[in-house]
């Protein structure tokens, strides 16, 4: 596989692109609830990689989004911030 990634919660994402291994930092947030964070990460990653972002950029944008959702209680409270 050309691209692989392993998320590790609040720790940096382990990224392998071809034969190069690197770490991608995860934003630090005040964590209130992690429920759904993995689902939000995967959904955001798919969106960003399919809208022509590089693998690494899509991972970073997904990590940014999923991290933000962890600063709210429950899986939907962050939606109120969009209004």
PDB file of C-alpha atoms in Angstrom:
ATOM      1  CA  UNK A   1       0.000   0.000   0.000  1.00  0.00           C
ATOM      2  CA  UNK A   2       1.263   3.457  -0.854  1.00  0.00           C
ATOM      3  CA  UNK A   3      -0.454   5.213   2.080  1.00  0.00           C
ATOM      4  CA  UNK A   4      -1.266   4.042   5.588  1.00  0.00           C
ATOM      5  CA  UNK A   5      -2.195   5.833   8.795  1.00  0.00           C
ATOM      6  CA  UNK A   6      -2.905   4.854  12.371  1.00  0.00           C
ATOM      7  CA  UNK A   7      -4.710   7.252  14.684  1.00  0.00           C
ATOM      8  CA  UNK A   8      -3.727   7.053  18.328  1.00  0.00           C
ATOM      9  CA  UNK A   9      -6.152   9.267  20.212  1.00  0.00           C
ATOM     10  CA  UNK A  10      -4.449  12.433  21.443  1.00  0.00           C
ATOM     11  CA  UNK A  11      -1.057  11.154  20.273  1.00  0.00           C
ATOM     12  CA  UNK A  12       0.321  12.007  16.814  1.00  0.00           C
ATOM     13  CA  UNK A  13      -1.000  10.022  13.860  1.00  0.00           C
ATOM     14  CA  UNK A  14       1.474   7.466  12.529  1.00  0.00           C
ATOM     15  CA  UNK A  15       1.712   8.014   8.760  1.00  0.00           C
ATOM     16  CA  UNK A  16       3.444   5.792   6.215  1.00  0.00           C
ATOM     17  CA  UNK A  17       3.686   7.053   2.653  1.00  0.00           C
ATOM     18  CA  UNK A  18       5.447   4.569   0.411  1.00  0.00           C
ATOM     19  CA  UNK A  19       8.502   3.750   2.583  1.00  0.00           C
ATOM     20  CA  UNK A  20       8.629   6.961   4.617  1.00  0.00           C
ATOM     21  CA  UNK A  21       7.290   6.907   8.188  1.00  0.00           C
ATOM     22  CA  UNK A  22       6.296  10.173   9.842  1.00  0.00           C
ATOM     23  CA  UNK A  23       4.077  11.519  12.598  1.00  0.00           C
ATOM     24  CA  UNK A  24       1.290  14.047  12.130  1.00  0.00           C
ATOM     25  CA  UNK A  25       0.438  16.160  15.186  1.00  0.00           C
ATOM     26  CA  UNK A  26      -3.087  16.136  16.567  1.00  0.00           C
ATOM     27  CA  UNK A  27      -4.553  19.439  17.828  1.00  0.00           C
ATOM     28  CA  UNK A  28      -4.677  19.797  21.591  1.00  0.00           C
ATOM     29  CA  UNK A  29      -8.204  20.459  22.829  1.00  0.00           C
ATOM     30  CA  UNK A  30     -10.000  20.338  26.149  1.00  0.00           C
ATOM     31  CA  UNK A  31     -11.476  16.879  25.804  1.00  0.00           C
ATOM     32  CA  UNK A  32     -15.001  16.485  27.134  1.00  0.00           C
ATOM     33  CA  UNK A  33     -16.280  13.484  25.167  1.00  0.00           C
ATOM     34  CA  UNK A  34     -14.601  11.288  22.540  1.00  0.00           C
ATOM     35  CA  UNK A  35     -17.763   9.420  21.527  1.00  0.00           C
ATOM     36  CA  UNK A  36     -17.981   9.442  17.740  1.00  0.00           C
ATOM     37  CA  UNK A  37     -14.529  10.972  17.189  1.00  0.00           C
ATOM     38  CA  UNK A  38     -13.351   8.055  15.075  1.00  0.00           C
ATOM     39  CA  UNK A  39     -16.464   8.197  12.912  1.00  0.00           C
ATOM     40  CA  UNK A  40     -16.072  11.947  12.435  1.00  0.00           C
ATOM     41  CA  UNK A  41     -12.389  11.468  11.614  1.00  0.00           C
ATOM     42  CA  UNK A  42     -13.120   8.847   8.949  1.00  0.00           C
ATOM     43  CA  UNK A  43     -15.953  10.828   7.407  1.00  0.00           C
ATOM     44  CA  UNK A  44     -13.888  14.017   7.264  1.00  0.00           C
ATOM     45  CA  UNK A  45     -10.901  12.135   5.847  1.00  0.00           C
ATOM     46  CA  UNK A  46     -13.016  10.611   3.061  1.00  0.00           C
ATOM     47  CA  UNK A  47     -14.512  13.999   2.230  1.00  0.00           C
ATOM     48  CA  UNK A  48     -11.145  15.746   2.083  1.00  0.00           C
ATOM     49  CA  UNK A  49      -9.265  13.057   0.196  1.00  0.00           C
ATOM     50  CA  UNK A  50     -12.067  12.899  -2.393  1.00  0.00           C
ATOM     51  CA  UNK A  51     -12.015  16.693  -2.859  1.00  0.00           C
ATOM     52  CA  UNK A  52      -8.463  16.510  -4.209  1.00  0.00           C
ATOM     53  CA  UNK A  53      -6.503  17.072  -0.999  1.00  0.00           C
ATOM     54  CA  UNK A  54      -3.290  15.107  -0.583  1.00  0.00           C
ATOM     55  CA  UNK A  55      -3.339  12.097   1.738  1.00  0.00           C
ATOM     56  CA  UNK A  56      -1.435  14.022   4.414  1.00  0.00           C
ATOM     57  CA  UNK A  57      -3.592  17.161   4.101  1.00  0.00           C
ATOM     58  CA  UNK A  58      -6.766  15.068   4.297  1.00  0.00           C
ATOM     59  CA  UNK A  59      -5.451  13.395   7.462  1.00  0.00           C
ATOM     60  CA  UNK A  60      -4.626  16.765   9.025  1.00  0.00           C
ATOM     61  CA  UNK A  61      -8.015  18.267   8.201  1.00  0.00           C
ATOM     62  CA  UNK A  62      -9.771  15.164   9.537  1.00  0.00           C
ATOM     63  CA  UNK A  63      -7.722  15.300  12.747  1.00  0.00           C
ATOM     64  CA  UNK A  64      -8.539  18.988  13.179  1.00  0.00           C
ATOM     65  CA  UNK A  65     -12.263  18.341  12.767  1.00  0.00           C
ATOM     66  CA  UNK A  66     -12.430  15.216  14.939  1.00  0.00           C
ATOM     67  CA  UNK A  67     -10.458  16.983  17.682  1.00  0.00           C
ATOM     68  CA  UNK A  68     -12.928  19.864  17.733  1.00  0.00           C
ATOM     69  CA  UNK A  69     -15.859  17.485  18.158  1.00  0.00           C
ATOM     70  CA  UNK A  70     -14.198  16.089  21.311  1.00  0.00           C
ATOM     71  CA  UNK A  71     -14.648  19.417  23.091  1.00  0.00           C
ATOM     72  CA  UNK A  72     -18.444  18.910  23.250  1.00  0.00           C
ATOM     73  CA  UNK A  73     -20.622  16.489  25.211  1.00  0.00           C
ATOM     74  CA  UNK A  74     -22.302  13.972  22.930  1.00  0.00           C
ATOM     75  CA  UNK A  75     -22.033  13.473  19.198  1.00  0.00           C
ATOM     76  CA  UNK A  76     -24.227  16.357  18.024  1.00  0.00           C
ATOM     77  CA  UNK A  77     -23.671  19.328  20.351  1.00  0.00           C
ATOM     78  CA  UNK A  78     -20.961  20.799  18.115  1.00  0.00           C
ATOM     79  CA  UNK A  79     -23.597  21.249  15.391  1.00  0.00           C
ATOM     80  CA  UNK A  80     -25.087  24.130  17.433  1.00  0.00           C
ATOM     81  CA  UNK A  81     -21.828  26.053  16.877  1.00  0.00           C
ATOM     82  CA  UNK A  82     -22.480  26.035  13.128  1.00  0.00           C
ATOM     83  CA  UNK A  83     -25.681  28.107  13.468  1.00  0.00           C
TER      84      UNK A  83
END
